[in-house]
Amino acid sequence: MRVVANARELATALTAASRVVPKNRTLPVLENVLLEAADGQLEVTATDLEMRLTAQVDCRVDEPGQALPPVKTLASL
């Protein structure tokens, strides 16, 4: 996956997603955020199994794909 996106818009989407990620460690996969890039959009999704947040960021998609990185890693960028 390779995308080029506006840093401010991406940061806003990741901040919103990080609010949904649970603070306790019930399931490690819930500490991650799903990134899906296709058709000129990057979709950022986070869940705590009760609530789901999906944010879309307009971007240039050079290589479509998916990734599931930890939200802590992305927040530190």
PDB file of N, CA and C in Angstrom:
ATOM      1  N   MET A   1       0.854  -1.165   0.000  1.00  0.00           N
ATOM      2  CA  MET A   1       0.000   0.000   0.000  1.00  0.00           C
ATOM      3  C   MET A   1       0.899   1.227   0.000  1.00  0.00           C
ATOM      4  N   ARG A   2       0.599   2.158  -0.897  1.00  0.00           N
ATOM      5  CA  ARG A   2       1.343   3.414  -0.948  1.00  0.00           C
ATOM      6  C   ARG A   2       0.351   4.527  -1.252  1.00  0.00           C
ATOM      7  N   VAL A   3       0.295   5.533  -0.368  1.00  0.00           N
ATOM      8  CA  VAL A   3      -0.618   6.656  -0.551  1.00  0.00           C
ATOM      9  C   VAL A   3       0.107   7.959  -0.276  1.00  0.00           C
ATOM     10  N   VAL A   4      -0.426   9.027  -0.837  1.00  0.00           N
ATOM     11  CA  VAL A   4       0.038  10.378  -0.552  1.00  0.00           C
ATOM     12  C   VAL A   4      -1.185  11.145  -0.072  1.00  0.00           C
ATOM     13  N   ALA A   5      -1.138  11.593   1.191  1.00  0.00           N
ATOM     14  CA  ALA A   5      -2.298  12.252   1.790  1.00  0.00           C
ATOM     15  C   ALA A   5      -1.872  13.528   2.499  1.00  0.00           C
ATOM     16  N   ASN A   6      -2.828  14.411   2.702  1.00  0.00           N
ATOM     17  CA  ASN A   6      -2.608  15.631   3.454  1.00  0.00           C
ATOM     18  C   ASN A   6      -2.356  15.250   4.914  1.00  0.00           C
ATOM     19  N   ALA A   7      -1.249  15.698   5.479  1.00  0.00           N
ATOM     20  CA  ALA A   7      -0.862  15.317   6.839  1.00  0.00           C
ATOM     21  C   ALA A   7      -1.897  15.745   7.873  1.00  0.00           C
ATOM     22  N   ARG A   8      -2.463  16.916   7.722  1.00  0.00           N
ATOM     23  CA  ARG A   8      -3.442  17.408   8.694  1.00  0.00           C
ATOM     24  C   ARG A   8      -4.708  16.562   8.669  1.00  0.00           C
ATOM     25  N   GLU A   9      -5.194  16.232   7.472  1.00  0.00           N
ATOM     26  CA  GLU A   9      -6.401  15.405   7.365  1.00  0.00           C
ATOM     27  C   GLU A   9      -6.155  14.003   7.915  1.00  0.00           C
ATOM     28  N   LEU A  10      -4.998  13.444   7.632  1.00  0.00           N
ATOM     29  CA  LEU A  10      -4.667  12.116   8.134  1.00  0.00           C
ATOM     30  C   LEU A  10      -4.545  12.137   9.658  1.00  0.00           C
ATOM     31  N   ALA A  11      -3.910  13.147  10.206  1.00  0.00           N
ATOM     32  CA  ALA A  11      -3.775  13.266  11.660  1.00  0.00           C
ATOM     33  C   ALA A  11      -5.134  13.381  12.333  1.00  0.00           C
ATOM     34  N   THR A  12      -6.052  14.112  11.736  1.00  0.00           N
ATOM     35  CA  THR A  12      -7.403  14.249  12.282  1.00  0.00           C
ATOM     36  C   THR A  12      -8.109  12.897  12.307  1.00  0.00           C
ATOM     37  N   ALA A  13      -8.009  12.141  11.224  1.00  0.00           N
ATOM     38  CA  ALA A  13      -8.643  10.813  11.157  1.00  0.00           C
ATOM     39  C   ALA A  13      -8.028   9.865  12.181  1.00  0.00           C
ATOM     40  N   LEU A  14      -6.704   9.889  12.329  1.00  0.00           N
ATOM     41  CA  LEU A  14      -6.042   8.999  13.283  1.00  0.00           C
ATOM     42  C   LEU A  14      -6.352   9.379  14.726  1.00  0.00           C
ATOM     43  N   THR A  15      -6.475  10.662  15.006  1.00  0.00           N
ATOM     44  CA  THR A  15      -6.835  11.111  16.353  1.00  0.00           C
ATOM     45  C   THR A  15      -8.230  10.629  16.713  1.00  0.00           C
ATOM     46  N   ALA A  16      -9.157  10.751  15.787  1.00  0.00           N
ATOM     47  CA  ALA A  16     -10.521  10.272  16.026  1.00  0.00           C
ATOM     48  C   ALA A  16     -10.524   8.766  16.246  1.00  0.00           C
ATOM     49  N   ALA A  17      -9.764   8.041  15.439  1.00  0.00           N
ATOM     50  CA  ALA A  17      -9.711   6.584  15.569  1.00  0.00           C
ATOM     51  C   ALA A  17      -9.097   6.172  16.903  1.00  0.00           C
ATOM     52  N   SER A  18      -8.090   6.888  17.355  1.00  0.00           N
ATOM     53  CA  SER A  18      -7.425   6.523  18.608  1.00  0.00           C
ATOM     54  C   SER A  18      -8.350   6.667  19.807  1.00  0.00           C
ATOM     55  N   ARG A  19      -9.366   7.496  19.703  1.00  0.00           N
ATOM     56  CA  ARG A  19     -10.324   7.657  20.806  1.00  0.00           C
ATOM     57  C   ARG A  19     -11.212   6.437  20.966  1.00  0.00           C
ATOM     58  N   VAL A  20     -11.373   5.657  19.911  1.00  0.00           N
ATOM     59  CA  VAL A  20     -12.217   4.465  19.955  1.00  0.00           C
ATOM     60  C   VAL A  20     -11.446   3.258  20.474  1.00  0.00           C
ATOM     61  N   VAL A  21     -10.137   3.230  20.261  1.00  0.00           N
ATOM     62  CA  VAL A  21      -9.316   2.095  20.673  1.00  0.00           C
ATOM     63  C   VAL A  21      -9.390   1.956  22.192  1.00  0.00           C
ATOM     64  N   PRO A  22      -9.720   0.752  22.692  1.00  0.00           N
ATOM     65  CA  PRO A  22      -9.862   0.568  24.142  1.00  0.00           C
ATOM     66  C   PRO A  22      -8.540   0.740  24.884  1.00  0.00           C
ATOM     67  N   LYS A  23      -8.615   1.253  26.076  1.00  0.00           N
ATOM     68  CA  LYS A  23      -7.419   1.487  26.889  1.00  0.00           C
ATOM     69  C   LYS A  23      -6.929   0.195  27.541  1.00  0.00           C
ATOM     70  N   ASN A  24      -7.870  -0.706  27.892  1.00  0.00           N
ATOM     71  CA  ASN A  24      -7.448  -1.966  28.502  1.00  0.00           C
ATOM     72  C   ASN A  24      -7.088  -2.970  27.415  1.00  0.00           C
ATOM     73  N   ARG A  25      -6.325  -3.962  27.756  1.00  0.00           N
ATOM     74  CA  ARG A  25      -5.793  -4.909  26.777  1.00  0.00           C
ATOM     75  C   ARG A  25      -6.615  -6.198  26.757  1.00  0.00           C
ATOM     76  N   THR A  26      -7.870  -6.121  26.405  1.00  0.00           N
ATOM     77  CA  THR A  26      -8.682  -7.335  26.334  1.00  0.00           C
ATOM     78  C   THR A  26      -8.294  -8.188  25.134  1.00  0.00           C
ATOM     79  N   LEU A  27      -8.230  -7.594  23.967  1.00  0.00           N
ATOM     80  CA  LEU A  27      -7.801  -8.267  22.741  1.00  0.00           C
ATOM     81  C   LEU A  27      -6.747  -7.391  22.064  1.00  0.00           C
ATOM     82  N   PRO A  28      -5.530  -7.899  21.895  1.00  0.00           N
ATOM     83  CA  PRO A  28      -4.469  -7.074  21.304  1.00  0.00           C
ATOM     84  C   PRO A  28      -4.811  -6.493  19.937  1.00  0.00           C
ATOM     85  N   VAL A  29      -5.592  -7.189  19.131  1.00  0.00           N
ATOM     86  CA  VAL A  29      -5.918  -6.687  17.793  1.00  0.00           C
ATOM     87  C   VAL A  29      -6.725  -5.386  17.855  1.00  0.00           C
ATOM     88  N   LEU A  30      -7.433  -5.154  18.945  1.00  0.00           N
ATOM     89  CA  LEU A  30      -8.225  -3.929  19.072  1.00  0.00           C
ATOM     90  C   LEU A  30      -7.360  -2.691  19.280  1.00  0.00           C
ATOM     91  N   GLU A  31      -6.075  -2.880  19.534  1.00  0.00           N
ATOM     92  CA  GLU A  31      -5.156  -1.753  19.681  1.00  0.00           C
ATOM     93  C   GLU A  31      -4.674  -1.246  18.325  1.00  0.00           C
ATOM     94  N   ASN A  32      -5.132  -1.887  17.259  1.00  0.00           N
ATOM     95  CA  ASN A  32      -4.713  -1.535  15.908  1.00  0.00           C
ATOM     96  C   ASN A  32      -5.803  -0.756  15.186  1.00  0.00           C
ATOM     97  N   VAL A  33      -5.401  -0.130  14.107  1.00  0.00           N
ATOM     98  CA  VAL A  33      -6.335   0.612  13.264  1.00  0.00           C
ATOM     99  C   VAL A  33      -6.212   0.036  11.848  1.00  0.00           C
ATOM    100  N   LEU A  34      -7.349  -0.168  11.211  1.00  0.00           N
ATOM    101  CA  LEU A  34      -7.361  -0.719   9.858  1.00  0.00           C
ATOM    102  C   LEU A  34      -7.260   0.419   8.852  1.00  0.00           C
ATOM    103  N   LEU A  35      -6.267   0.342   7.978  1.00  0.00           N
ATOM    104  CA  LEU A  35      -6.079   1.312   6.906  1.00  0.00           C
ATOM    105  C   LEU A  35      -6.350   0.603   5.591  1.00  0.00           C
ATOM    106  N   GLU A  36      -7.280   1.129   4.802  1.00  0.00           N
ATOM    107  CA  GLU A  36      -7.602   0.557   3.500  1.00  0.00           C
ATOM    108  C   GLU A  36      -7.520   1.661   2.456  1.00  0.00           C
ATOM    109  N   ALA A  37      -6.687   1.452   1.449  1.00  0.00           N
ATOM    110  CA  ALA A  37      -6.486   2.458   0.405  1.00  0.00           C
ATOM    111  C   ALA A  37      -6.955   1.917  -0.929  1.00  0.00           C
ATOM    112  N   ALA A  38      -7.842   2.682  -1.587  1.00  0.00           N
ATOM    113  CA  ALA A  38      -8.333   2.320  -2.920  1.00  0.00           C
ATOM    114  C   ALA A  38      -9.133   3.488  -3.474  1.00  0.00           C
ATOM    115  N   ASP A  39      -9.133   3.611  -4.787  1.00  0.00           N
ATOM    116  CA  ASP A  39      -9.980   4.585  -5.487  1.00  0.00           C
ATOM    117  C   ASP A  39      -9.874   6.012  -4.947  1.00  0.00           C
ATOM    118  N   GLY A  40      -8.672   6.465  -4.661  1.00  0.00           N
ATOM    119  CA  GLY A  40      -8.473   7.845  -4.238  1.00  0.00           C
ATOM    120  C   GLY A  40      -8.888   8.153  -2.818  1.00  0.00           C
ATOM    121  N   GLN A  41      -9.072   7.116  -1.980  1.00  0.00           N
ATOM    122  CA  GLN A  41      -9.450   7.342  -0.592  1.00  0.00           C
ATOM    123  C   GLN A  41      -8.695   6.396   0.328  1.00  0.00           C
ATOM    124  N   LEU A  42      -8.355   6.900   1.495  1.00  0.00           N
ATOM    125  CA  LEU A  42      -7.794   6.090   2.561  1.00  0.00           C
ATOM    126  C   LEU A  42      -8.856   6.027   3.638  1.00  0.00           C
ATOM    127  N   GLU A  43      -9.276   4.817   3.979  1.00  0.00           N
ATOM    128  CA  GLU A  43     -10.291   4.627   5.008  1.00  0.00           C
ATOM    129  C   GLU A  43      -9.594   4.169   6.280  1.00  0.00           C
ATOM    130  N   VAL A  44      -9.856   4.863   7.383  1.00  0.00           N
ATOM    131  CA  VAL A  44      -9.255   4.571   8.676  1.00  0.00           C
ATOM    132  C   VAL A  44     -10.371   4.064   9.583  1.00  0.00           C
ATOM    133  N   THR A  45     -10.224   2.825  10.098  1.00  0.00           N
ATOM    134  CA  THR A  45     -11.272   2.216  10.912  1.00  0.00           C
ATOM    135  C   THR A  45     -10.697   1.709  12.222  1.00  0.00           C
ATOM    136  N   ALA A  46     -11.402   1.998  13.328  1.00  0.00           N
ATOM    137  CA  ALA A  46     -11.032   1.495  14.648  1.00  0.00           C
ATOM    138  C   ALA A  46     -12.302   1.025  15.343  1.00  0.00           C
ATOM    139  N   THR A  47     -12.152   0.048  16.240  1.00  0.00           N
ATOM    140  CA  THR A  47     -13.308  -0.469  16.963  1.00  0.00           C
ATOM    141  C   THR A  47     -12.913  -0.915  18.365  1.00  0.00           C
ATOM    142  N   ASP A  48     -13.891  -0.937  19.258  1.00  0.00           N
ATOM    143  CA  ASP A  48     -13.722  -1.544  20.582  1.00  0.00           C
ATOM    144  C   ASP A  48     -14.740  -2.673  20.753  1.00  0.00           C
ATOM    145  N   LEU A  49     -15.315  -3.133  19.665  1.00  0.00           N
ATOM    146  CA  LEU A  49     -16.338  -4.181  19.551  1.00  0.00           C
ATOM    147  C   LEU A  49     -17.732  -3.701  19.942  1.00  0.00           C
ATOM    148  N   GLU A  50     -17.858  -2.554  20.557  1.00  0.00           N
ATOM    149  CA  GLU A  50     -19.164  -1.964  20.821  1.00  0.00           C
ATOM    150  C   GLU A  50     -19.416  -0.777  19.910  1.00  0.00           C
ATOM    151  N   MET A  51     -18.356  -0.095  19.561  1.00  0.00           N
ATOM    152  CA  MET A  51     -18.449   1.090  18.718  1.00  0.00           C
ATOM    153  C   MET A  51     -17.399   0.976  17.619  1.00  0.00           C
ATOM    154  N   ARG A  52     -17.748   1.470  16.432  1.00  0.00           N
ATOM    155  CA  ARG A  52     -16.789   1.485  15.324  1.00  0.00           C
ATOM    156  C   ARG A  52     -16.764   2.885  14.739  1.00  0.00           C
ATOM    157  N   LEU A  53     -15.569   3.361  14.434  1.00  0.00           N
ATOM    158  CA  LEU A  53     -15.404   4.657  13.794  1.00  0.00           C
ATOM    159  C   LEU A  53     -14.677   4.444  12.480  1.00  0.00           C
ATOM    160  N   THR A  54     -15.218   5.023  11.419  1.00  0.00           N
ATOM    161  CA  THR A  54     -14.564   4.989  10.119  1.00  0.00           C
ATOM    162  C   THR A  54     -14.452   6.411   9.612  1.00  0.00           C
ATOM    163  N   ALA A  55     -13.234   6.802   9.260  1.00  0.00           N
ATOM    164  CA  ALA A  55     -12.978   8.123   8.693  1.00  0.00           C
ATOM    165  C   ALA A  55     -12.354   7.937   7.322  1.00  0.00           C
ATOM    166  N   GLN A  56     -12.707   8.809   6.398  1.00  0.00           N
ATOM    167  CA  GLN A  56     -12.158   8.731   5.049  1.00  0.00           C
ATOM    168  C   GLN A  56     -11.334   9.978   4.763  1.00  0.00           C
ATOM    169  N   VAL A  57     -10.173   9.749   4.151  1.00  0.00           N
ATOM    170  CA  VAL A  57      -9.263  10.828   3.792  1.00  0.00           C
ATOM    171  C   VAL A  57      -9.030  10.747   2.291  1.00  0.00           C
ATOM    172  N   ASP A  58      -9.285  11.843   1.598  1.00  0.00           N
ATOM    173  CA  ASP A  58      -8.977  11.890   0.167  1.00  0.00           C
ATOM    174  C   ASP A  58      -7.462  11.873  -0.004  1.00  0.00           C
ATOM    175  N   CYS A  59      -6.997  11.075  -0.940  1.00  0.00           N
ATOM    176  CA  CYS A  59      -5.552  10.966  -1.150  1.00  0.00           C
ATOM    177  C   CYS A  59      -5.273  10.419  -2.542  1.00  0.00           C
ATOM    178  N   ARG A  60      -4.002  10.411  -2.885  1.00  0.00           N
ATOM    179  CA  ARG A  60      -3.576   9.756  -4.119  1.00  0.00           C
ATOM    180  C   ARG A  60      -3.116   8.352  -3.741  1.00  0.00           C
ATOM    181  N   VAL A  61      -3.714   7.354  -4.349  1.00  0.00           N
ATOM    182  CA  VAL A  61      -3.367   5.959  -4.058  1.00  0.00           C
ATOM    183  C   VAL A  61      -2.469   5.456  -5.175  1.00  0.00           C
ATOM    184  N   ASP A  62      -1.182   5.265  -4.867  1.00  0.00           N
ATOM    185  CA  ASP A  62      -0.233   4.729  -5.841  1.00  0.00           C
ATOM    186  C   ASP A  62      -0.308   3.209  -5.891  1.00  0.00           C
ATOM    187  N   GLU A  63      -0.483   2.574  -4.730  1.00  0.00           N
ATOM    188  CA  GLU A  63      -0.638   1.123  -4.630  1.00  0.00           C
ATOM    189  C   GLU A  63      -1.764   0.845  -3.649  1.00  0.00           C
ATOM    190  N   PRO A  64      -2.909   0.331  -4.113  1.00  0.00           N
ATOM    191  CA  PRO A  64      -3.996   0.021  -3.189  1.00  0.00           C
ATOM    192  C   PRO A  64      -3.599  -1.127  -2.260  1.00  0.00           C
ATOM    193  N   GLY A  65      -4.228  -1.171  -1.093  1.00  0.00           N
ATOM    194  CA  GLY A  65      -3.947  -2.252  -0.161  1.00  0.00           C
ATOM    195  C   GLY A  65      -4.534  -1.985   1.202  1.00  0.00           C
ATOM    196  N   GLN A  66      -4.192  -2.864   2.137  1.00  0.00           N
ATOM    197  CA  GLN A  66      -4.665  -2.777   3.511  1.00  0.00           C
ATOM    198  C   GLN A  66      -3.493  -2.941   4.460  1.00  0.00           C
ATOM    199  N   ALA A  67      -3.623  -2.357   5.648  1.00  0.00           N
ATOM    200  CA  ALA A  67      -2.620  -2.511   6.705  1.00  0.00           C
ATOM    201  C   ALA A  67      -3.340  -2.428   8.042  1.00  0.00           C
ATOM    202  N   LEU A  68      -2.760  -3.053   9.067  1.00  0.00           N
ATOM    203  CA  LEU A  68      -3.346  -3.068  10.404  1.00  0.00           C
ATOM    204  C   LEU A  68      -2.279  -2.715  11.449  1.00  0.00           C
ATOM    205  N   PRO A  69      -1.772  -1.476  11.404  1.00  0.00           N
ATOM    206  CA  PRO A  69      -0.721  -1.085  12.351  1.00  0.00           C
ATOM    207  C   PRO A  69      -1.304  -0.688  13.708  1.00  0.00           C
ATOM    208  N   PRO A  70      -0.492  -0.784  14.766  1.00  0.00           N
ATOM    209  CA  PRO A  70      -0.922  -0.297  16.084  1.00  0.00           C
ATOM    210  C   PRO A  70      -1.157   1.211  16.042  1.00  0.00           C
ATOM    211  N   VAL A  71      -2.227   1.657  16.652  1.00  0.00           N
ATOM    212  CA  VAL A  71      -2.556   3.084  16.638  1.00  0.00           C
ATOM    213  C   VAL A  71      -1.487   3.892  17.378  1.00  0.00           C
ATOM    214  N   LYS A  72      -0.814   3.302  18.365  1.00  0.00           N
ATOM    215  CA  LYS A  72       0.248   4.005  19.098  1.00  0.00           C
ATOM    216  C   LYS A  72       1.402   4.357  18.149  1.00  0.00           C
ATOM    217  N   THR A  73       1.718   3.466  17.230  1.00  0.00           N
ATOM    218  CA  THR A  73       2.789   3.711  16.269  1.00  0.00           C
ATOM    219  C   THR A  73       2.450   4.887  15.367  1.00  0.00           C
ATOM    220  N   LEU A  74       1.215   4.930  14.913  1.00  0.00           N
ATOM    221  CA  LEU A  74       0.800   6.004  14.008  1.00  0.00           C
ATOM    222  C   LEU A  74       0.674   7.336  14.749  1.00  0.00           C
ATOM    223  N   ALA A  75       0.269   7.293  15.994  1.00  0.00           N
ATOM    224  CA  ALA A  75       0.110   8.532  16.754  1.00  0.00           C
ATOM    225  C   ALA A  75       1.445   9.211  17.028  1.00  0.00           C
ATOM    226  N   SER A  76       2.522   8.432  17.037  1.00  0.00           N
ATOM    227  CA  SER A  76       3.835   9.004  17.321  1.00  0.00           C
ATOM    228  C   SER A  76       4.499   9.607  16.075  1.00  0.00           C
ATOM    229  N   LEU A  77       3.891   9.466  14.893  1.00  0.00           N
ATOM    230  CA  LEU A  77       4.485  10.008  13.668  1.00  0.00           C
ATOM    231  C   LEU A  77       4.268  11.486  13.549  1.00  0.00           C
TER     232      LEU A  77
END
